Backbone as a chain_set.jsonl record, in Angstrom:
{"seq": "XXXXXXXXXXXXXXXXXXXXXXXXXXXXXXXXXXXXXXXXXXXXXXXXXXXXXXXXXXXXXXXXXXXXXXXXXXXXXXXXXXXXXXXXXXXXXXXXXXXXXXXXXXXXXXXXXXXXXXXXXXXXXXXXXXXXXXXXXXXXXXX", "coords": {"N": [[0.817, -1.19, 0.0], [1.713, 1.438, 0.857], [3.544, 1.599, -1.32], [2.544, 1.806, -3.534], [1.298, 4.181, -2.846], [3.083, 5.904, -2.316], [4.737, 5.665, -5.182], [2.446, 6.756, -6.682], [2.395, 9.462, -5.619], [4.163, 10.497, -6.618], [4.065, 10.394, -8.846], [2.094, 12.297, -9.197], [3.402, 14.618, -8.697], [5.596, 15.355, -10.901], [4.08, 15.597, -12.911], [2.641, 17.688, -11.82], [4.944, 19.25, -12.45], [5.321, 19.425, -14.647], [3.55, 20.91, -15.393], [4.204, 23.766, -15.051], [5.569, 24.857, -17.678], [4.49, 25.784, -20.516], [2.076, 27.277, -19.514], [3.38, 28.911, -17.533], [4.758, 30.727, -18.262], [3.777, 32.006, -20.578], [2.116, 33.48, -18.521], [3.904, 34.98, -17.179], [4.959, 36.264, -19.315], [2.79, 37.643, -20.163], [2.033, 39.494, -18.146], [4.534, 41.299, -18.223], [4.189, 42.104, -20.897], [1.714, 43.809, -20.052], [2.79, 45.812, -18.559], [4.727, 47.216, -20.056], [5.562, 49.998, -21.805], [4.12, 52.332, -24.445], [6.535, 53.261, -25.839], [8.077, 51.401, -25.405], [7.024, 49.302, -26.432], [6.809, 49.699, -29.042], [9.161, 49.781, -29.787], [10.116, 46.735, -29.197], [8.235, 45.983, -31.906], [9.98, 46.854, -33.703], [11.702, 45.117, -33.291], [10.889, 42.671, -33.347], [9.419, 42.866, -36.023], [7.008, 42.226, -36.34], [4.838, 42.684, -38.381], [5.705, 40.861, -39.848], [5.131, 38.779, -38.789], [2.019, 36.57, -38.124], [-0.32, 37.833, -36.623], [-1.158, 39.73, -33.236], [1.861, 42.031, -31.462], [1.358, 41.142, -28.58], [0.239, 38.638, -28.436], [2.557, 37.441, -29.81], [4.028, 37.695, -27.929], [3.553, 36.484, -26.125], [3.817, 33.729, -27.298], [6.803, 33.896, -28.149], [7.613, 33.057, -25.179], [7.891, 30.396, -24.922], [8.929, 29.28, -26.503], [12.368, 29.132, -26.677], [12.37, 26.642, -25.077], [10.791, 24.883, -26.453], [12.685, 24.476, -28.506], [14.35, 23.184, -27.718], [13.0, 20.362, -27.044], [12.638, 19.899, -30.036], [15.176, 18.73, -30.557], [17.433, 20.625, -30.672], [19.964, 21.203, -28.662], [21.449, 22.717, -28.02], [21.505, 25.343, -26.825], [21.242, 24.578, -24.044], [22.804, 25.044, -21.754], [21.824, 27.563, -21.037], [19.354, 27.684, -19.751], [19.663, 27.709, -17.132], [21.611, 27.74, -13.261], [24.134, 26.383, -11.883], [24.374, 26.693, -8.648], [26.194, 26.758, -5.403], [24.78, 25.152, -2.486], [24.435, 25.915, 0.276], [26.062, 28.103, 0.413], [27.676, 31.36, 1.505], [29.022, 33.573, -0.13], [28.983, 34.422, -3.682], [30.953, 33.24, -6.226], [30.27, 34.094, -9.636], [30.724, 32.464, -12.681], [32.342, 32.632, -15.37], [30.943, 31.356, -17.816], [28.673, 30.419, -20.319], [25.256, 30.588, -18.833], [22.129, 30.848, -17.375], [22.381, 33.986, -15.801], [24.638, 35.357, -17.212], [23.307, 34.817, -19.594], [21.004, 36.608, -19.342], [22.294, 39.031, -18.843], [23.643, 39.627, -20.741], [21.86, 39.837, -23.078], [19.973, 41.587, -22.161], [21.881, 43.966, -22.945], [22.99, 43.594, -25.405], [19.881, 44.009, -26.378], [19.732, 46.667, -25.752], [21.231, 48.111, -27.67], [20.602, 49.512, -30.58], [21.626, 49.037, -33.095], [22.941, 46.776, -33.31], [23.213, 43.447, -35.05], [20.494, 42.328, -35.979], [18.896, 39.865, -36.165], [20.522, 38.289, -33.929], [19.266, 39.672, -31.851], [16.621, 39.735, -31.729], [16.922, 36.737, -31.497], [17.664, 36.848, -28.588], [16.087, 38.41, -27.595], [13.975, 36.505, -27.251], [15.021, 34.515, -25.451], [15.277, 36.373, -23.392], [12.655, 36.841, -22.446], [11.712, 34.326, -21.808], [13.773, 33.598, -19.681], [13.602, 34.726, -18.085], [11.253, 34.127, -16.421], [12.449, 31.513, -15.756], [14.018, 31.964, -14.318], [13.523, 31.75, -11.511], [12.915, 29.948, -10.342], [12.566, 26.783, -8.687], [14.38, 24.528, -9.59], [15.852, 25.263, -11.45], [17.748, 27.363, -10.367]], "CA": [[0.0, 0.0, 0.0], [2.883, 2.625, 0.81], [4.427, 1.514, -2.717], [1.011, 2.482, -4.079], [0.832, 5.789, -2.727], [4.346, 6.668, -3.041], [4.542, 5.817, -6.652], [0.921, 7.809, -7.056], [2.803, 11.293, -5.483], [5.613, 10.962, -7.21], [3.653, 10.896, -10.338], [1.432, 13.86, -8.978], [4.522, 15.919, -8.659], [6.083, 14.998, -11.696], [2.962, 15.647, -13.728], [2.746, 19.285, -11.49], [6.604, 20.173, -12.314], [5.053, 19.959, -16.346], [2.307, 22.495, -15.555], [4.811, 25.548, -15.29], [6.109, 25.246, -18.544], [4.161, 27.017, -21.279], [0.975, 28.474, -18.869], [3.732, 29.632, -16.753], [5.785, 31.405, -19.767], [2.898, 32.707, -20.921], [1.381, 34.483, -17.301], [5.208, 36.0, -16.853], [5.242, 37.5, -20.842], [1.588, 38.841, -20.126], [2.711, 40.534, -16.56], [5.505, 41.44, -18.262], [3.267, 42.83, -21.878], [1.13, 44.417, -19.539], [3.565, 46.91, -17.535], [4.702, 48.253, -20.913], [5.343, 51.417, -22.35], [4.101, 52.214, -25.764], [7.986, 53.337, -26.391], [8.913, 49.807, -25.285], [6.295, 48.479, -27.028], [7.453, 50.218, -30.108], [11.164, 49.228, -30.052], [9.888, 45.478, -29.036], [7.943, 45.945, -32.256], [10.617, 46.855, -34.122], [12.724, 44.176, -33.208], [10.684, 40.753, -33.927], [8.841, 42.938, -37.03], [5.522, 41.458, -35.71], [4.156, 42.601, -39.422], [5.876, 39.202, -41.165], [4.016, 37.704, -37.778], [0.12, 36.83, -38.265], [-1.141, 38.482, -35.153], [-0.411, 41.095, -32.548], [2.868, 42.118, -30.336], [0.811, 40.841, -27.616], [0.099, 37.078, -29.085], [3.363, 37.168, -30.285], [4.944, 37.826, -27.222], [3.514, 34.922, -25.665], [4.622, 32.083, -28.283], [8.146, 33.586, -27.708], [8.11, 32.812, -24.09], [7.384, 29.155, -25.014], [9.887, 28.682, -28.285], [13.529, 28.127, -26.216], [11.631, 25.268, -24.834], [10.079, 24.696, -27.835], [13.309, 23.791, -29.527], [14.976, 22.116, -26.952], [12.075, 19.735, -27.495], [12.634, 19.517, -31.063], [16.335, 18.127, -30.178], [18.126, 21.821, -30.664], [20.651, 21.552, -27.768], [22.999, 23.601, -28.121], [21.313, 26.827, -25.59], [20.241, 24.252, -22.759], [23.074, 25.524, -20.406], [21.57, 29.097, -21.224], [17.683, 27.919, -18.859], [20.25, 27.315, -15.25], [22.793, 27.975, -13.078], [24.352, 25.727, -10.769], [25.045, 27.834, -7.264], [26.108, 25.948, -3.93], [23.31, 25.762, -1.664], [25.043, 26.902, 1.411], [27.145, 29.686, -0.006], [27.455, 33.27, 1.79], [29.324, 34.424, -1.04], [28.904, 33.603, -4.768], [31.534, 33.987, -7.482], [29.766, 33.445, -10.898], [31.348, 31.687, -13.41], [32.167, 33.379, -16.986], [30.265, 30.494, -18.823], [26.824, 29.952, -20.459], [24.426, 30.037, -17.675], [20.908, 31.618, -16.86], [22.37, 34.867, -14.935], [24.909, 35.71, -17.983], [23.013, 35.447, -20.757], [20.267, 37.41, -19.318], [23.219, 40.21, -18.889], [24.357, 39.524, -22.594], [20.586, 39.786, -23.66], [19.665, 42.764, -21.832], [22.754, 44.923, -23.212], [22.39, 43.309, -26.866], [18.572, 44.629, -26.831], [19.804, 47.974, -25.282], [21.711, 48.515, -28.801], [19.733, 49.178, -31.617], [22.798, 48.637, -34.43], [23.265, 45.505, -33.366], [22.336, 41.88, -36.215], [18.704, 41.936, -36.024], [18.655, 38.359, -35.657], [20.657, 38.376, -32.629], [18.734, 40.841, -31.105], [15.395, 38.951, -32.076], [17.018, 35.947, -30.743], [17.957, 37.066, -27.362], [15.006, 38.596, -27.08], [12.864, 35.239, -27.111], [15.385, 34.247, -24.378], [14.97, 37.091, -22.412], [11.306, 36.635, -22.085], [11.4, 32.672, -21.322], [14.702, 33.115, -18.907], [12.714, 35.55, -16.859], [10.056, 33.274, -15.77], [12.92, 30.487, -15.325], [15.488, 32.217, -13.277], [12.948, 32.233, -9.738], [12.432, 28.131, -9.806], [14.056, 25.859, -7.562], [15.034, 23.697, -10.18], [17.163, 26.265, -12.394], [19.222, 27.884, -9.906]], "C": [[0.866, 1.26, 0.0], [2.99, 2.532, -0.492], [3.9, 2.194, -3.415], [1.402, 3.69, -3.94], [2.057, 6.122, -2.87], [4.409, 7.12, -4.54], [3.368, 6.965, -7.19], [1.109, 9.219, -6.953], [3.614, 11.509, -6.353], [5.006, 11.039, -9.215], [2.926, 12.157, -10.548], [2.381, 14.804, -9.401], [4.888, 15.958, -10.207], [5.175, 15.281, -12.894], [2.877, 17.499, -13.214], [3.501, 20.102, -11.894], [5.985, 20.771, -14.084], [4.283, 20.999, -16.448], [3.117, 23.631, -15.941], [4.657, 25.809, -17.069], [4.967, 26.031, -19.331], [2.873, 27.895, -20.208], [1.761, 29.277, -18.201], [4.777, 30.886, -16.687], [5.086, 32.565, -19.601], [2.366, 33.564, -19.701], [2.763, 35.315, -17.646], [5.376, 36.814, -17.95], [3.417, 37.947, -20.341], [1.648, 39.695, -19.2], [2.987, 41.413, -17.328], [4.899, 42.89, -20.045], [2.261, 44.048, -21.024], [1.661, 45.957, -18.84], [4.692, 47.69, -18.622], [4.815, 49.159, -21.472], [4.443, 51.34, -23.636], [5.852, 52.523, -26.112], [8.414, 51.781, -26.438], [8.263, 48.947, -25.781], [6.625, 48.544, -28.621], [8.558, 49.498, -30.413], [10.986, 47.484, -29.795], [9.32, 45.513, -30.996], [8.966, 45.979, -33.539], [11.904, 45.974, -34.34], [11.997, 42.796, -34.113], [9.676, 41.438, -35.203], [7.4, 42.045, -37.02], [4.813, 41.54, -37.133], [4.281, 41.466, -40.427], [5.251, 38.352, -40.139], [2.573, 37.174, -38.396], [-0.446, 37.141, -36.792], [-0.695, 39.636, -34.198], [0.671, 41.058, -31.673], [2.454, 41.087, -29.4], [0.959, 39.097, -27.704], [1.321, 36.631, -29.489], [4.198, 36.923, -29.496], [4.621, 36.594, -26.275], [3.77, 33.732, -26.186], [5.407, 32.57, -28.078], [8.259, 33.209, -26.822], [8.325, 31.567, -23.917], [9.043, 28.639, -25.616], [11.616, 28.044, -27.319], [13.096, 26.805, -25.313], [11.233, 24.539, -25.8], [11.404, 23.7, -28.859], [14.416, 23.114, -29.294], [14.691, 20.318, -27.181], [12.292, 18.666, -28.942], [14.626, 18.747, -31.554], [17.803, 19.325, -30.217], [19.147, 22.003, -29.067], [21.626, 22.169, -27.096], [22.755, 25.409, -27.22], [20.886, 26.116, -24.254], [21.257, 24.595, -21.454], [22.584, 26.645, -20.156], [20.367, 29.016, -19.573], [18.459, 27.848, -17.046], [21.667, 27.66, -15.339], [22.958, 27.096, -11.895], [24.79, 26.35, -9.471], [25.276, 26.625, -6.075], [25.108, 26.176, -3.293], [23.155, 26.18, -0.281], [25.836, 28.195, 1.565], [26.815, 31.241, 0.686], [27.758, 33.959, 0.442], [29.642, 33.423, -2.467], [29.982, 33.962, -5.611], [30.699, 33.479, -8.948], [30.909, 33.872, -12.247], [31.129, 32.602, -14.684], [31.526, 32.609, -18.157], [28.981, 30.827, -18.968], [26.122, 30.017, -19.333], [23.077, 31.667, -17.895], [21.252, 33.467, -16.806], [23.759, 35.654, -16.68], [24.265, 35.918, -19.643], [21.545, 36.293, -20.337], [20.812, 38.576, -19.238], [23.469, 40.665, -20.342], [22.985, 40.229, -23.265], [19.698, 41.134, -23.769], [20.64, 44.191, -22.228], [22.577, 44.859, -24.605], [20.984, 44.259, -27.215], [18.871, 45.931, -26.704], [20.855, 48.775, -27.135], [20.587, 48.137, -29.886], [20.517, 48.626, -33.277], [23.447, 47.594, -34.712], [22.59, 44.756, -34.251], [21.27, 42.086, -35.131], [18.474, 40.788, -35.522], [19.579, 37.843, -34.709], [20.188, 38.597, -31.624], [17.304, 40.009, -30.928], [15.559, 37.381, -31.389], [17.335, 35.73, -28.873], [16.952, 37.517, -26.557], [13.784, 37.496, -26.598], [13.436, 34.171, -25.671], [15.207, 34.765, -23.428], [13.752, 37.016, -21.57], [11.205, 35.26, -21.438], [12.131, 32.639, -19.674], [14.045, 34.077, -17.809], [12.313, 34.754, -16.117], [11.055, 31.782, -15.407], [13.951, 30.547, -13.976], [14.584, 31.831, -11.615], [12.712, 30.53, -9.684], [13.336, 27.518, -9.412], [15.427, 25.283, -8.553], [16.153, 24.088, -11.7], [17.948, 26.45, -11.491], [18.98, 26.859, -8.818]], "O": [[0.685, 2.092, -0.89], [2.478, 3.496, -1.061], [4.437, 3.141, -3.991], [1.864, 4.306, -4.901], [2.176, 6.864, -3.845], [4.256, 8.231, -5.047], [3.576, 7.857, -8.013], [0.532, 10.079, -7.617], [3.817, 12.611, -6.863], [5.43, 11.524, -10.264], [2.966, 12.9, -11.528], [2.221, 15.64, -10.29], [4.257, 16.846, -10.779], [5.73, 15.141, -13.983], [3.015, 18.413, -14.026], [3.297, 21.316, -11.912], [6.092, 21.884, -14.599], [4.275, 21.846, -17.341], [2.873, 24.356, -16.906], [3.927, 26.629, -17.625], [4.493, 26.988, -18.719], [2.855, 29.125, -20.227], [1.311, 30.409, -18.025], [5.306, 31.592, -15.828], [5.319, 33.604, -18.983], [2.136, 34.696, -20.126], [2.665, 36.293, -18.386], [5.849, 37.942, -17.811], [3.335, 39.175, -20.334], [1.254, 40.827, -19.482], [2.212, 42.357, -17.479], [5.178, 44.084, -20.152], [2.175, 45.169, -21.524], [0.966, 46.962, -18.689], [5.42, 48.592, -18.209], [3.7, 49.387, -21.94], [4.004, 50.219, -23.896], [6.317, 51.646, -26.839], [8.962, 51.175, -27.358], [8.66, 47.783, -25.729], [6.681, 47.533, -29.321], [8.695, 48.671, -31.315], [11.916, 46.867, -30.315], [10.204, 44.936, -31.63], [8.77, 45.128, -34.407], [12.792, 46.049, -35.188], [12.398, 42.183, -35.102], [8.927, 40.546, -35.601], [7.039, 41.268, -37.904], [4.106, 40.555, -37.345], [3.549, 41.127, -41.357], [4.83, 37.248, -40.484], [2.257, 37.763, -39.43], [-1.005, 36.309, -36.079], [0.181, 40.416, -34.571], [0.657, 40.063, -30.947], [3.169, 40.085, -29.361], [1.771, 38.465, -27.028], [1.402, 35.408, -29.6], [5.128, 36.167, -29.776], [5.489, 35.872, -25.785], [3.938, 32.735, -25.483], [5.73, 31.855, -27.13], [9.307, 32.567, -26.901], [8.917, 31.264, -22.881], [9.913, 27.882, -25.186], [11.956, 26.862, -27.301], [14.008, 26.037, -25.004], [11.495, 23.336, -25.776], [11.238, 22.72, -29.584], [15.224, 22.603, -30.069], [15.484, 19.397, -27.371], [12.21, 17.443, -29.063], [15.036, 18.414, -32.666], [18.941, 18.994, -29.883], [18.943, 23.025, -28.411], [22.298, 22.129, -26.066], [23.58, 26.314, -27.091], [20.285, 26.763, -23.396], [20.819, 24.501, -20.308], [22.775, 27.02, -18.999], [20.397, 29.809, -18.632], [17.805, 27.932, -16.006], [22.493, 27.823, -16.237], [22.101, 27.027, -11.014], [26.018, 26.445, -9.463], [24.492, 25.682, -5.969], [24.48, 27.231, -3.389], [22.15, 26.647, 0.255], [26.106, 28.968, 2.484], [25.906, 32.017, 0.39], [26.978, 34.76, -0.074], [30.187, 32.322, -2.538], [30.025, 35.176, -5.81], [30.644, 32.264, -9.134], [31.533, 34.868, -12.612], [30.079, 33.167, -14.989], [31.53, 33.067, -19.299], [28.25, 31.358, -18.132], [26.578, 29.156, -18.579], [23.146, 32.824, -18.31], [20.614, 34.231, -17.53], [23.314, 36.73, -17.077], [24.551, 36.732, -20.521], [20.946, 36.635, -21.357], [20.03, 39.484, -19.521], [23.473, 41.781, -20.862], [23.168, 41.207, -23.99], [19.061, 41.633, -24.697], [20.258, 45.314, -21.898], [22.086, 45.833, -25.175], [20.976, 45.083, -28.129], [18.309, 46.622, -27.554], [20.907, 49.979, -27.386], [19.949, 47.101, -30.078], [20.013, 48.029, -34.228], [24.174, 47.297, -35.66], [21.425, 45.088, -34.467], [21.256, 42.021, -33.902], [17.865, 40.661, -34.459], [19.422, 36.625, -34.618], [20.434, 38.02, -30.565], [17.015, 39.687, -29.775], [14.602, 36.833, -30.843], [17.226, 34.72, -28.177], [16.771, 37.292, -25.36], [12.906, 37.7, -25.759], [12.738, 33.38, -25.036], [14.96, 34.105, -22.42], [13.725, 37.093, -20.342], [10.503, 35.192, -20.429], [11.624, 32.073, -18.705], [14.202, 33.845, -16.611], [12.919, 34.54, -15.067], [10.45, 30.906, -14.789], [14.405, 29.768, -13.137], [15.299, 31.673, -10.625], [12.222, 30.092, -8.643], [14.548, 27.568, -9.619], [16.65, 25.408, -8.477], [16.831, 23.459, -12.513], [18.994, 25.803, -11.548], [19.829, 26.67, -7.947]]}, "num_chains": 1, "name": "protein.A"}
């Protein structure tokens, strides 16, 4: 009977951990759409050219929050150190590491977007990270 119910949570959980992913994308890019400028809505607009899209900023900005998941999925592995960072879990003091991880390329991502003269499709790509790695950085199971 234990075996039972063990096995039975551990599938609960395990079935719960899948919920985040896209509903929980998607709430953090609508927060996140919501609080807004029009300027920043503008210059977002200008970046992913939402007019070769079919639909609005808004709609659009929620399938990016999805997509670096999305193409992890589709066997694309080559950004999966980008979603975590490994930290000690007793540490007073952190040094972070100059590699791939969560907490650098949201630095990289956020300075990239801050240039407008920067490849387009850099900029467009960092941006679809920016939005996803948001909503990933606060979960146990990233950092």
């Amino acid at each position: 009977m234990q075996k039972r119910l063990l096995a039975s949570l551990l599938l609960l959980i395990t079935s719960l951990g899948q919920a985040w992913n896209q509903d929980g994308h998607r709430v953090v890019a609508e927060i996140a759409y919501q609080n807004l400028s029009k300027v920043a809505k503008a210059k977002l607009t200008a970046i992913i050219d939402v007019e070769q899209q079919h639909g609005s900023l808004h709609q659009y900005l929620l399938q990016l929050s999805t997509w670096p998941d999305d193409i992890k999925r589709h066997g694309l592995t080559l950004f999966n150190r980008w979603h975590y960072i490994d930290l000690p879990l007793h540490a007073t003091k952190v040094r972070l590491q100059k590699s791939d991880n969560i907490i650098t390329v949201l630095q990289t991502a956020i300075a990239v977007l801050n240039h407008q003269q920067l490849n387009p499709i850099e900029r467009g790509l960092l941006l679809r990270f920016l939005i996803h790695l948001v909503s990933d950085i606060h979960q146990p199971l990233h950092v």
